[in-house]
Short mmCIF file of C-alpha atoms and ligand atoms in Angstrom, two decimals:
data_model
loop_
_atom_site.label_atom_id
_atom_site.label_comp_id
_atom_site.label_asym_id
_atom_site.label_seq_id
_atom_site.Cartn_x
_atom_site.Cartn_y
_atom_site.Cartn_z
CA MET A 1 -11.52 6.96 -18.50
CA CYS A 2 -14.50 9.14 -17.62
CA SER A 3 -14.10 12.88 -17.15
CA THR A 4 -16.28 13.73 -14.20
CA ASP A 5 -17.13 17.35 -13.45
CA ILE A 6 -15.49 17.88 -10.05
CA ASN A 7 -18.73 19.21 -8.56
CA GLN A 8 -20.38 15.93 -9.48
CA TYR A 9 -18.45 14.38 -6.58
CA LEU A 10 -20.41 16.55 -4.15
CA GLU A 11 -23.64 15.31 -5.70
CA ASN A 12 -22.34 11.75 -5.49
CA ASN A 13 -21.57 12.37 -1.85
CA LYS A 14 -25.14 13.42 -1.08
CA ASN A 15 -26.44 10.34 -2.84
CA TRP A 16 -24.04 8.19 -0.86
CA VAL A 17 -25.20 9.73 2.44
CA ASN A 18 -28.80 9.02 1.51
CA SER A 19 -28.05 5.46 0.58
CA VAL A 20 -26.01 4.82 3.76
CA LEU A 21 -28.72 6.30 6.00
CA SER A 22 -31.45 4.35 4.29
CA ASN A 23 -29.63 1.16 5.35
CA ASP A 24 -28.57 2.32 8.81
CA LYS A 25 -29.86 5.50 10.44
CA GLU A 26 -27.13 5.41 13.11
CA TYR A 27 -24.21 4.86 10.73
CA PHE A 28 -22.57 8.23 11.35
CA ASP A 29 -23.31 8.17 15.10
CA ASP A 30 -21.33 4.94 15.32
CA LEU A 31 -18.55 6.27 13.11
CA LYS A 32 -17.88 9.37 15.18
CA GLU A 33 -17.35 7.27 18.33
CA GLY A 34 -13.81 6.50 17.17
CA GLN A 35 -11.79 4.23 14.93
CA HIS A 36 -10.59 0.69 15.45
CA PRO A 37 -9.06 -0.17 12.07
CA LYS A 38 -8.21 -3.77 11.29
CA ALA A 39 -5.02 -2.95 9.41
CA LEU A 40 -2.53 -0.35 8.29
CA LEU A 41 -2.19 -0.30 4.51
CA LEU A 42 0.62 1.32 2.53
CA GLY A 43 -0.39 1.73 -1.10
CA CYS A 44 0.56 3.66 -4.24
CA SER A 45 -1.05 7.05 -4.93
CA ASP A 46 -2.15 5.81 -8.36
CA SER A 47 -5.81 6.72 -8.93
CA ARG A 48 -6.61 3.26 -10.27
CA VAL A 49 -5.75 1.21 -7.19
CA SER A 50 -8.06 2.69 -4.53
CA PRO A 51 -7.64 0.11 -1.75
CA SER A 52 -10.98 0.76 -0.06
CA MET A 53 -12.84 0.13 -3.29
CA VAL A 54 -10.76 -2.82 -4.48
CA LEU A 55 -10.83 -4.55 -1.08
CA GLY A 56 -14.47 -3.76 -0.37
CA SER A 57 -13.65 -2.23 2.99
CA GLU A 58 -15.96 -0.01 5.01
CA LEU A 59 -15.09 3.30 6.65
CA GLY A 60 -13.09 2.68 9.81
CA GLU A 61 -11.53 -0.59 8.65
CA LEU A 62 -8.26 0.45 7.01
CA PHE A 63 -5.73 3.02 8.21
CA ILE A 64 -4.17 4.09 4.93
CA HIS A 65 -1.00 5.80 3.79
CA ARG A 66 -0.32 6.29 0.09
CA ASN A 67 2.71 7.59 -1.77
CA ILE A 68 4.31 7.07 -5.16
CA ALA A 69 5.14 3.36 -5.53
CA ASN A 70 4.25 2.43 -1.91
CA VAL A 71 7.71 3.13 -0.55
CA VAL A 72 8.89 2.92 3.06
CA SER A 73 11.65 5.50 3.42
CA HIS A 74 13.40 5.77 6.78
CA THR A 75 13.60 9.53 6.37
CA ASP A 76 9.87 9.89 5.62
CA LEU A 77 8.37 11.30 8.82
CA ASN A 78 4.95 11.16 7.22
CA PHE A 79 4.80 7.36 6.84
CA LEU A 80 6.73 6.72 10.06
CA SER A 81 4.25 8.87 11.99
CA VAL A 82 1.33 7.05 10.40
CA MET A 83 2.87 3.71 11.29
CA GLN A 84 3.68 4.75 14.84
CA PHE A 85 0.16 6.03 15.42
CA ALA A 86 -1.38 2.91 13.89
CA VAL A 87 0.72 0.50 15.96
CA GLU A 88 1.10 2.37 19.25
CA ASN A 89 -2.20 4.25 19.51
CA LEU A 90 -4.67 2.31 17.43
CA GLY A 91 -3.26 -1.11 18.28
CA VAL A 92 -3.09 -2.22 14.66
CA LYS A 93 -1.30 -5.58 14.30
CA ASP A 94 -1.67 -6.22 10.57
CA ILE A 95 0.35 -4.16 8.09
CA ILE A 96 -0.24 -4.53 4.36
CA VAL A 97 2.09 -3.27 1.65
CA TYR A 98 -0.19 -3.00 -1.37
CA GLY A 99 1.64 -2.50 -4.66
CA HIS A 100 0.31 -2.82 -8.18
CA TYR A 101 1.49 -4.12 -11.52
CA GLY A 102 1.83 -1.33 -14.10
CA CYS A 103 3.13 1.08 -11.44
CA GLY A 104 4.35 4.28 -13.12
CA GLY A 105 6.70 5.06 -10.24
CA VAL A 106 8.39 1.67 -10.47
CA LYS A 107 8.64 2.00 -14.27
CA ALA A 108 10.15 5.50 -14.01
CA ALA A 109 12.78 4.22 -11.56
CA TYR A 110 13.53 1.31 -13.90
CA GLU A 111 13.85 3.57 -16.97
CA ASN A 112 16.18 5.85 -15.00
CA ASN A 113 15.40 9.04 -16.98
CA ALA A 114 15.71 12.44 -15.30
CA ASN A 115 12.30 13.48 -13.95
CA GLY A 116 13.32 16.23 -11.53
CA LEU A 117 12.36 16.23 -7.86
CA ILE A 118 10.67 12.85 -8.02
CA ASP A 119 14.02 11.19 -8.80
CA ASN A 120 14.95 11.63 -5.13
CA TRP A 121 11.92 9.57 -4.16
CA LEU A 122 12.44 7.01 -6.91
CA ALA A 123 16.00 6.46 -5.63
CA ASN A 124 14.37 4.17 -3.05
CA ILE A 125 13.25 1.90 -5.88
CA LYS A 126 16.56 2.17 -7.68
CA ASP A 127 18.05 0.57 -4.55
CA VAL A 128 15.63 -2.34 -5.03
CA ILE A 129 16.74 -2.64 -8.67
CA ARG A 130 20.40 -2.70 -7.62
CA HIS A 131 19.81 -5.33 -4.92
CA HIS A 132 18.04 -7.64 -7.39
CA LYS A 133 19.93 -6.83 -10.58
CA ALA A 134 20.85 -10.43 -11.42
CA GLU A 135 17.33 -11.75 -10.96
CA LEU A 136 15.78 -8.89 -12.93
CA ASN A 137 18.27 -9.31 -15.77
CA SER A 138 17.37 -12.98 -15.99
CA VAL A 139 13.76 -12.12 -16.91
CA VAL A 140 13.75 -11.84 -20.72
CA ASP A 141 10.37 -10.17 -21.31
CA GLU A 142 10.49 -6.52 -20.28
CA ASN A 143 6.90 -6.42 -19.10
CA GLU A 144 7.45 -9.49 -16.93
CA ARG A 145 10.64 -7.91 -15.61
CA LEU A 146 8.71 -4.81 -14.55
CA ASN A 147 6.05 -6.99 -12.93
CA ARG A 148 8.76 -8.81 -11.00
CA LEU A 149 10.24 -5.46 -9.97
CA VAL A 150 6.82 -4.40 -8.64
CA GLU A 151 6.75 -7.58 -6.54
CA LEU A 152 10.33 -7.16 -5.35
CA ASN A 153 9.57 -3.56 -4.43
CA VAL A 154 6.66 -4.66 -2.22
CA LEU A 155 8.84 -7.34 -0.58
CA GLU A 156 11.67 -4.85 -0.01
CA GLN A 157 9.28 -2.36 1.61
CA ILE A 158 8.23 -5.13 3.99
CA GLU A 159 11.91 -5.52 4.91
CA ASN A 160 12.15 -1.74 5.37
CA ILE A 161 9.17 -1.84 7.77
CA LYS A 162 11.03 -4.49 9.78
CA GLN A 163 14.00 -2.12 10.13
CA THR A 164 11.93 0.70 11.65
CA SER A 165 12.28 1.44 15.36
CA ILE A 166 8.48 1.19 15.61
CA TYR A 167 8.45 -2.41 14.35
CA ARG A 168 11.43 -3.44 16.46
CA GLN A 169 10.00 -1.89 19.62
CA ALA A 170 6.65 -3.53 19.02
CA ILE A 171 8.27 -6.95 18.60
CA GLU A 172 10.44 -6.37 21.70
CA SER A 173 7.31 -5.59 23.71
CA GLY A 174 5.76 -8.85 22.60
CA ILE A 175 3.35 -7.35 20.06
CA LYS A 176 3.06 -9.71 17.11
CA LEU A 177 2.87 -7.57 14.00
CA LYS A 178 1.91 -9.41 10.84
CA LEU A 179 3.16 -8.14 7.50
CA TYR A 180 1.37 -8.79 4.22
CA ALA A 181 2.79 -8.37 0.70
CA TRP A 182 -0.04 -7.79 -1.76
CA VAL A 183 -0.09 -6.73 -5.42
CA PHE A 184 -3.13 -5.48 -7.30
CA ASP A 185 -3.47 -6.63 -10.91
CA PHE A 186 -5.25 -4.25 -13.29
CA ASN A 187 -5.78 -7.05 -15.80
CA THR A 188 -8.04 -9.07 -13.56
CA GLY A 189 -8.95 -6.75 -10.69
CA LEU A 190 -7.54 -9.38 -8.34
CA VAL A 191 -5.13 -8.78 -5.47
CA ILE A 192 -2.31 -11.32 -5.30
CA ASP A 193 -0.82 -12.42 -2.00
CA LEU A 194 2.92 -12.71 -2.70
CA LYS A 195 3.49 -14.85 0.37
CA LYS A 196 1.15 -17.46 -1.08
CA LYS A 197 2.35 -17.06 -4.67
CA TYR A 198 5.99 -17.63 -3.74
CA LYS A 199 5.38 -19.64 -0.55
CA ILE A 200 7.46 -17.18 1.47
CA THR A 201 6.63 -18.00 5.05
CA PRO A 202 9.61 -17.57 7.30
CA SER A 203 11.02 -14.26 6.04
CA ILE A 204 7.82 -12.28 6.46
CA THR A 205 6.17 -12.58 9.84
CO1 CO B 1 1.97 3.01 -8.67
#
């Protein structure tokens, strides 16, 4: 991994502004008019999974919330506020849960060692482990088991989104929210659509 001098980012920023303006002089005038993002994305805070970069999205396209291991907790006012604003104010209809193989948060929950404050957050993933204990135990290779846990965690967070009052109210008012379960793979750089991989159509809208 490179060790960039922090101030280099400010230089990078100036270069980026120059390059953007050389392509489109009105880029920032358009941007300040307001946002109409295509989707809400919940991802992991991990520095290696930057959704905007990996998905090639432009500014204004993704409304993003990130936390350790892309968890939807019903007591997390931060995510719930982001989701409410995205759905009710911005009119976002597509919600992506974007996990990643090799997730340190998922691994820490699986290993179940004491890590202090973060254990309270990881308890959300320990619930996923408990719900899927039999399936996880049936995977012999530990690395594959962790990969499966990453996938199950994404799918469980989709279920958690469906339990929120925001989702239920949207559906009751006839708004068709679409939920996507995606996993980023460090090995290939590719993002895997779990719905396609496992042909899960009815359970995720
Ligand atoms: Co992670």
